[in-house]
PDB file of C-alpha atoms and ligand atoms in Angstrom:
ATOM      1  CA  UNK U1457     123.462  32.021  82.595  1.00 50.00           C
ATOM      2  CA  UNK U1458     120.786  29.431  80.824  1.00 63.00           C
ATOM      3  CA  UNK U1459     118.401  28.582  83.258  1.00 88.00           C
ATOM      4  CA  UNK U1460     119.874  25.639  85.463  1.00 96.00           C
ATOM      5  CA  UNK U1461     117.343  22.945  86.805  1.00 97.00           C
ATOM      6  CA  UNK U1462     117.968  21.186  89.787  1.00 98.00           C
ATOM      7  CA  UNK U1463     116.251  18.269  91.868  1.00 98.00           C
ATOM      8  CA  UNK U1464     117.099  17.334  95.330  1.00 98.00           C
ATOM      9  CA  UNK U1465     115.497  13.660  96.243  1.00 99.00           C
ATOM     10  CA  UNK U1466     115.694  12.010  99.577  1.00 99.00           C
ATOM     11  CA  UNK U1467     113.323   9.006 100.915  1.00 98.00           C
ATOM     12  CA  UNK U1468     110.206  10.621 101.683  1.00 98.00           C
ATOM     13  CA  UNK U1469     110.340  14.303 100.825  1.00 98.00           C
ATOM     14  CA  UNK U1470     109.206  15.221 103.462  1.00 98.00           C
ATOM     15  CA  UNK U1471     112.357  16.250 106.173  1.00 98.00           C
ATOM     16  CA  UNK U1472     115.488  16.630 104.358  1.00 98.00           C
ATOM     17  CA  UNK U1473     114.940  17.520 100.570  1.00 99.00           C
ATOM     18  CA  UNK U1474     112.233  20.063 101.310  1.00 98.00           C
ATOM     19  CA  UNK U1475     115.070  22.181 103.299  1.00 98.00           C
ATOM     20  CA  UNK U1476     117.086  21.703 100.679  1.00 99.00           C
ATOM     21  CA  UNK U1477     114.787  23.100  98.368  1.00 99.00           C
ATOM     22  CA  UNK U1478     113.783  26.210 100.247  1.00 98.00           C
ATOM     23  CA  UNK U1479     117.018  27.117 101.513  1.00 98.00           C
ATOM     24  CA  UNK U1480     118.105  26.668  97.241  1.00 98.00           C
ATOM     25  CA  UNK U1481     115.425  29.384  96.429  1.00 98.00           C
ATOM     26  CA  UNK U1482     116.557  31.379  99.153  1.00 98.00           C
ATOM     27  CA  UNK U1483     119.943  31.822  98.315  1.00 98.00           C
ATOM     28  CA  UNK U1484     119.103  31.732  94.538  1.00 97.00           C
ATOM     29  CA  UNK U1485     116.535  34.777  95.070  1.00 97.00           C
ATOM     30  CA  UNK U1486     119.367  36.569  97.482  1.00 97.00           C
ATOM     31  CA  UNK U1487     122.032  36.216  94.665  1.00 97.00           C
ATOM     32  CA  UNK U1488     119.574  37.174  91.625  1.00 96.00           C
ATOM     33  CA  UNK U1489     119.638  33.671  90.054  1.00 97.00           C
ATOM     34  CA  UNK U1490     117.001  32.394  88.163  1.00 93.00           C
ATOM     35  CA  UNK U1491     117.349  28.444  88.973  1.00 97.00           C
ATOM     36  CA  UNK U1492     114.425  26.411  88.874  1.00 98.00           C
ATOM     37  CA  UNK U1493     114.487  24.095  92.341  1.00 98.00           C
ATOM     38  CA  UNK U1494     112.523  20.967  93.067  1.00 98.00           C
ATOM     39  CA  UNK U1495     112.321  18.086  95.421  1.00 99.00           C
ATOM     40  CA  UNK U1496     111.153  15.122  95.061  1.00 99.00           C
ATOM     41  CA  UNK U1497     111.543  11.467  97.299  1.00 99.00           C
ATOM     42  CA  UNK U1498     112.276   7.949  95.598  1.00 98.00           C
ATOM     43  CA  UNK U1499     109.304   6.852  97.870  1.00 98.00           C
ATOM     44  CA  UNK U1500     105.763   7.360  97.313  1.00 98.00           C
ATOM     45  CA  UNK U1501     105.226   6.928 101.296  1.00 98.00           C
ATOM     46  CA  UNK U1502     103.980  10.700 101.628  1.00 98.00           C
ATOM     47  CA  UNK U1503     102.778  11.992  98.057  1.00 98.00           C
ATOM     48  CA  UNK U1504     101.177  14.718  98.904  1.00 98.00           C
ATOM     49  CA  UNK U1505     101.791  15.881 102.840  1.00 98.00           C
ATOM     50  CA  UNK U1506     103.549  18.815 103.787  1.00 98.00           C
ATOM     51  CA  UNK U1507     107.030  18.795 105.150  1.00 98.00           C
ATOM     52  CA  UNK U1508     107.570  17.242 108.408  1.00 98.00           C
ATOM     53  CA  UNK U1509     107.244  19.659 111.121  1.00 97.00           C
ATOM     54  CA  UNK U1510     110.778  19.849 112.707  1.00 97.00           C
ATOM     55  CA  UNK U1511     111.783  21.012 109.035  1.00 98.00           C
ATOM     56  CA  UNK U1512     108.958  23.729 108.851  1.00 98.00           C
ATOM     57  CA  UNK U1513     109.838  24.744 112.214  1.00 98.00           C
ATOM     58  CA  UNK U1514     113.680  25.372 111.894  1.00 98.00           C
ATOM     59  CA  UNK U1515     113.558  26.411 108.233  1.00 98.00           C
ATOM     60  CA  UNK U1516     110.871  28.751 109.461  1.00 98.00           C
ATOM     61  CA  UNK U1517     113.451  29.892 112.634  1.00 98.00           C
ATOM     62  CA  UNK U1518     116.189  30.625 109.837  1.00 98.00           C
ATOM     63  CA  UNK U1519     113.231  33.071 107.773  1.00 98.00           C
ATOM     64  CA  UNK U1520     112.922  30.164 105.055  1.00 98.00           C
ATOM     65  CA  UNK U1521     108.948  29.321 104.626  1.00 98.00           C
ATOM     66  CA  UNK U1522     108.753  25.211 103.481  1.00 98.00           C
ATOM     67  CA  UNK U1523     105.421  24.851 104.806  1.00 98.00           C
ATOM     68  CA  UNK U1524     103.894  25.222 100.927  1.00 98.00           C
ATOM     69  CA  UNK U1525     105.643  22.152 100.128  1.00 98.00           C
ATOM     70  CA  UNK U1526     104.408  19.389  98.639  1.00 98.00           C
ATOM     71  CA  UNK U1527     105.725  15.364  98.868  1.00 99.00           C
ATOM     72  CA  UNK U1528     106.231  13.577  95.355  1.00 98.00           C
ATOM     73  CA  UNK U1529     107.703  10.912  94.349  1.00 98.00           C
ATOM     74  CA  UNK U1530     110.731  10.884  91.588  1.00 98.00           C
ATOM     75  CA  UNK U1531     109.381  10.515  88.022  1.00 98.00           C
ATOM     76  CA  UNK U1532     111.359   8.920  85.045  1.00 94.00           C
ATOM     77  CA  UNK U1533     110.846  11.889  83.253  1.00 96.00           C
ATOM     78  CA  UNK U1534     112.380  14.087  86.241  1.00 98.00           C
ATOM     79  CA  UNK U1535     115.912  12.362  84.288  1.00 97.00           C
ATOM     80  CA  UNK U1536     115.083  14.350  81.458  1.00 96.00           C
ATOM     81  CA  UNK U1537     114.458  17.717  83.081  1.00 96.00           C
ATOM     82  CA  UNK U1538     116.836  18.268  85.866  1.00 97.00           C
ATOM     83  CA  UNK U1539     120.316  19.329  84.794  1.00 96.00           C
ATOM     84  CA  UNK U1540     121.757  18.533  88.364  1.00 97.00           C
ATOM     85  CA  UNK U1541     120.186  15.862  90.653  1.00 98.00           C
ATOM     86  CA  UNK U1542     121.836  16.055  94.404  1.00 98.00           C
ATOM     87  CA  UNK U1543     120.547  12.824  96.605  1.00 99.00           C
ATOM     88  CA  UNK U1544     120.892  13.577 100.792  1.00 99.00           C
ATOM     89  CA  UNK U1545     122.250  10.151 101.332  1.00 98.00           C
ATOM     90  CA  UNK U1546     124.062   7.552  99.294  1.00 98.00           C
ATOM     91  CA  UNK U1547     121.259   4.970  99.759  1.00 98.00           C
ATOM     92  CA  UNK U1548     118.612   7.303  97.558  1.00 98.00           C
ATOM     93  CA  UNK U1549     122.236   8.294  95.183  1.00 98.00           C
ATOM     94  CA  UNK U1550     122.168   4.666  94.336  1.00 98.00           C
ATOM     95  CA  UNK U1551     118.449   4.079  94.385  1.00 98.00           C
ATOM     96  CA  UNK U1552     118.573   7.223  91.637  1.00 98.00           C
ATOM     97  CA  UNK U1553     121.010   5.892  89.310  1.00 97.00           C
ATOM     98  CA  UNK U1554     119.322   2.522  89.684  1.00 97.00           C
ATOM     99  CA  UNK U1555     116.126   4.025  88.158  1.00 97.00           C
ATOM    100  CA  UNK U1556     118.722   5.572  85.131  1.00 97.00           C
ATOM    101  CA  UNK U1557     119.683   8.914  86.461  1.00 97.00           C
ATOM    102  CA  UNK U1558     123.238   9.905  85.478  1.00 91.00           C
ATOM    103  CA  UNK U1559     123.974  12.908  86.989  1.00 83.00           C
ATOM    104  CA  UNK U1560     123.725  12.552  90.546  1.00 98.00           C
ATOM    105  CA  UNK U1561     125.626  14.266  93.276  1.00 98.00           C
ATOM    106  CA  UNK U1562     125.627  13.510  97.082  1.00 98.00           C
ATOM    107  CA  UNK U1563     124.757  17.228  98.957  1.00 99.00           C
ATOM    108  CA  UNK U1564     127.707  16.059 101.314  1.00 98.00           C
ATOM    109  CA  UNK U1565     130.702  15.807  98.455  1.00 98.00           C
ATOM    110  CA  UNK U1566     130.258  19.843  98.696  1.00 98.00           C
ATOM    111  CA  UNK U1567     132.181  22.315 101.581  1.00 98.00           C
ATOM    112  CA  UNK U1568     134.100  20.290 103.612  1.00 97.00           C
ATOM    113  CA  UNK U1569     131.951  17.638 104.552  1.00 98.00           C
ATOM    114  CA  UNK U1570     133.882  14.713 102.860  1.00 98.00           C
ATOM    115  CA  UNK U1571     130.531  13.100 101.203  1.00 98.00           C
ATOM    116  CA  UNK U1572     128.607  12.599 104.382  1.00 98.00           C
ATOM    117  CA  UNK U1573     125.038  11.758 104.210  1.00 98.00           C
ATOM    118  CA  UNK U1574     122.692  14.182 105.615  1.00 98.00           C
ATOM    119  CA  UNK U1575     121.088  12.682 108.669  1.00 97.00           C
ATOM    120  CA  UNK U1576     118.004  12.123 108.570  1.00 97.00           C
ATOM    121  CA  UNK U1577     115.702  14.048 110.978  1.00 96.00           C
ATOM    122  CA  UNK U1578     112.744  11.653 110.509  1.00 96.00           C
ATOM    123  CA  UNK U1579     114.657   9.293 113.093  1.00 95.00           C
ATOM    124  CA  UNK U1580     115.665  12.010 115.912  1.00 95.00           C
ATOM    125  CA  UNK U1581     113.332  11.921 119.083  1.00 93.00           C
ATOM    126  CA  UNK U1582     113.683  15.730 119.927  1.00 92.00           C
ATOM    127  CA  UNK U1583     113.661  18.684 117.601  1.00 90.00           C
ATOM    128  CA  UNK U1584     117.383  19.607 119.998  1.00 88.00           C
ATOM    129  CA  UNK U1585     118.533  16.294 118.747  1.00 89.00           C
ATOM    130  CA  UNK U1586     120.492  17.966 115.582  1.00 93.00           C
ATOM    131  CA  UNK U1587     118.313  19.515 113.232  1.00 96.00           C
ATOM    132  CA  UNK U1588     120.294  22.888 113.478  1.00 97.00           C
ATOM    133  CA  UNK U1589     123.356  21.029 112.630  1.00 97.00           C
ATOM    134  CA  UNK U1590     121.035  18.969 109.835  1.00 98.00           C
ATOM    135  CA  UNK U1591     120.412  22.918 108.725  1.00 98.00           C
ATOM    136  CA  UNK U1592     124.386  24.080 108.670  1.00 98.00           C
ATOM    137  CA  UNK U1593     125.119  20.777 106.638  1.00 98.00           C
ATOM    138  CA  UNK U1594     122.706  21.704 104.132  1.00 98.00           C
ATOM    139  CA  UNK U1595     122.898  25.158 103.518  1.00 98.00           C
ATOM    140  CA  UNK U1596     126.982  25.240 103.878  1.00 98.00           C
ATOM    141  CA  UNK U1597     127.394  22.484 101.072  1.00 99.00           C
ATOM    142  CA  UNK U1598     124.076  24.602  98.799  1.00 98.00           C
ATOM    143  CA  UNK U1599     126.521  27.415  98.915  1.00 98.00           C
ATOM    144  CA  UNK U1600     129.603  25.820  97.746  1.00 98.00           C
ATOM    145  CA  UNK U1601     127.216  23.908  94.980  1.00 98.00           C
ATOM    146  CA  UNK U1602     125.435  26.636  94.132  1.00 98.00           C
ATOM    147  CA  UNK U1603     128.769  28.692  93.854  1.00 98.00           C
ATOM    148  CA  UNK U1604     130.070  25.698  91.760  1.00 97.00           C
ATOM    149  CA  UNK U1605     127.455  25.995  89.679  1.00 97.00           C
ATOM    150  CA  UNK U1606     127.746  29.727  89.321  1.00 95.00           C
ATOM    151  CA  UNK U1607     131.729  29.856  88.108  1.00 94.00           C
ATOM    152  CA  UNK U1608     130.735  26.863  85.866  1.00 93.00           C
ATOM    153  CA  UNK U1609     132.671  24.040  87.454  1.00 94.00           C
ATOM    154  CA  UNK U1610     129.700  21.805  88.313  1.00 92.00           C
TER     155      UNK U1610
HETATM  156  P1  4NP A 444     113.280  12.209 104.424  1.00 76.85           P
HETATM  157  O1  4NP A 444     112.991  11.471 105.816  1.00 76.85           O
HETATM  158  O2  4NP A 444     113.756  11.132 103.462  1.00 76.85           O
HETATM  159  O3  4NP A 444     114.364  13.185 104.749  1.00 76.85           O
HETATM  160  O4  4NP A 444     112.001  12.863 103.981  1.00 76.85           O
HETATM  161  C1  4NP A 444     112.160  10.354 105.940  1.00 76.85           C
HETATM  162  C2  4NP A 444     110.790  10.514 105.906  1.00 76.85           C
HETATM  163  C3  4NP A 444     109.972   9.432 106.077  1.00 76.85           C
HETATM  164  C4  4NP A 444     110.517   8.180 106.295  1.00 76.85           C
HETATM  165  C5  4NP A 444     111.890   8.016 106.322  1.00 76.85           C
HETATM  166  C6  4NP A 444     112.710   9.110 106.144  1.00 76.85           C
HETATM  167  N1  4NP A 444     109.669   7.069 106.512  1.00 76.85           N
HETATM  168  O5  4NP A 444     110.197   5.966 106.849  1.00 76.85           O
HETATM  169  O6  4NP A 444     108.436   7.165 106.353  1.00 76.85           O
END
């Protein structure tokens, strides 16, 4: 398979695309698939910082390390690098295809989670308020994308 590239952009980079891109390399290393995985927010709010630490923490409780992780904001030119670009909530979808992008997907139109945003961590007031359901959403619909993208229907 030629070598897929795929961005996943929320606000600030910082809580929900960051799991999304460690948990892709994760299960891209465990299945011997040489996808090249980015994130990247359609704010510039934290360029630069490390993911928030309720993501570290229960990425790092589920053997996933984030904490190398580095904000950005979405580029123009990330439109002509990423074959698949997979928003966490329809806000930053339409924010994407606002700035051009094409070929966006909502994480939530994959497994059976009928195109549901990913909530947003950033907002809870406890780490028990649903990040390990925030996790489950997001690595249940990166295997059913991933697989997608592996039997070449995506
Ligand atoms: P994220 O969460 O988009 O999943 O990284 C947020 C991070 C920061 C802010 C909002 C959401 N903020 O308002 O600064």
């Amino acid at each position: 398979m030629s070598q897929i590239k795929i961005l996943f952009v929320c606000l600030g980079n910082i809580c929900r695309s960051p799991l999304a891109e460690g948990i892709a390399k994760e299960i891209s290393k465990t299945k011997n698939l040489k996808f090249e995985i980015d994130s990247a927010g359609t704010s510039s709010w934290h360029e630069g910082e490390v993911p928030c630490a309720d993501s570290i923490k229960i990425a790092h409780m589920h053997h996933v390390d984030i904490s190398k992780l580095r904000a950005r904001q979405v580029k123009r030119t990330d439109k002509n690098i990423f074959d698949l670009v997979v928003a966490m909530d329809a806000d930053n979808k339409k924010k994407l295809e606002t700035l051009g992008f094409r070929n966006v997907y909502l994480l939530g139109e994959f497994a059976d989670y009928l195109g549901a945003d990913v909530p947003d961590p950033y907002f809870f007031d406890t780490f028990d308020e649903g990040i390990e359901n925030v996790y489950t959403m997001i690595e249940r619909c990166l295997t059913d994308l991933i697989e997608k993208v592996e039997n070449g229907t995506l």
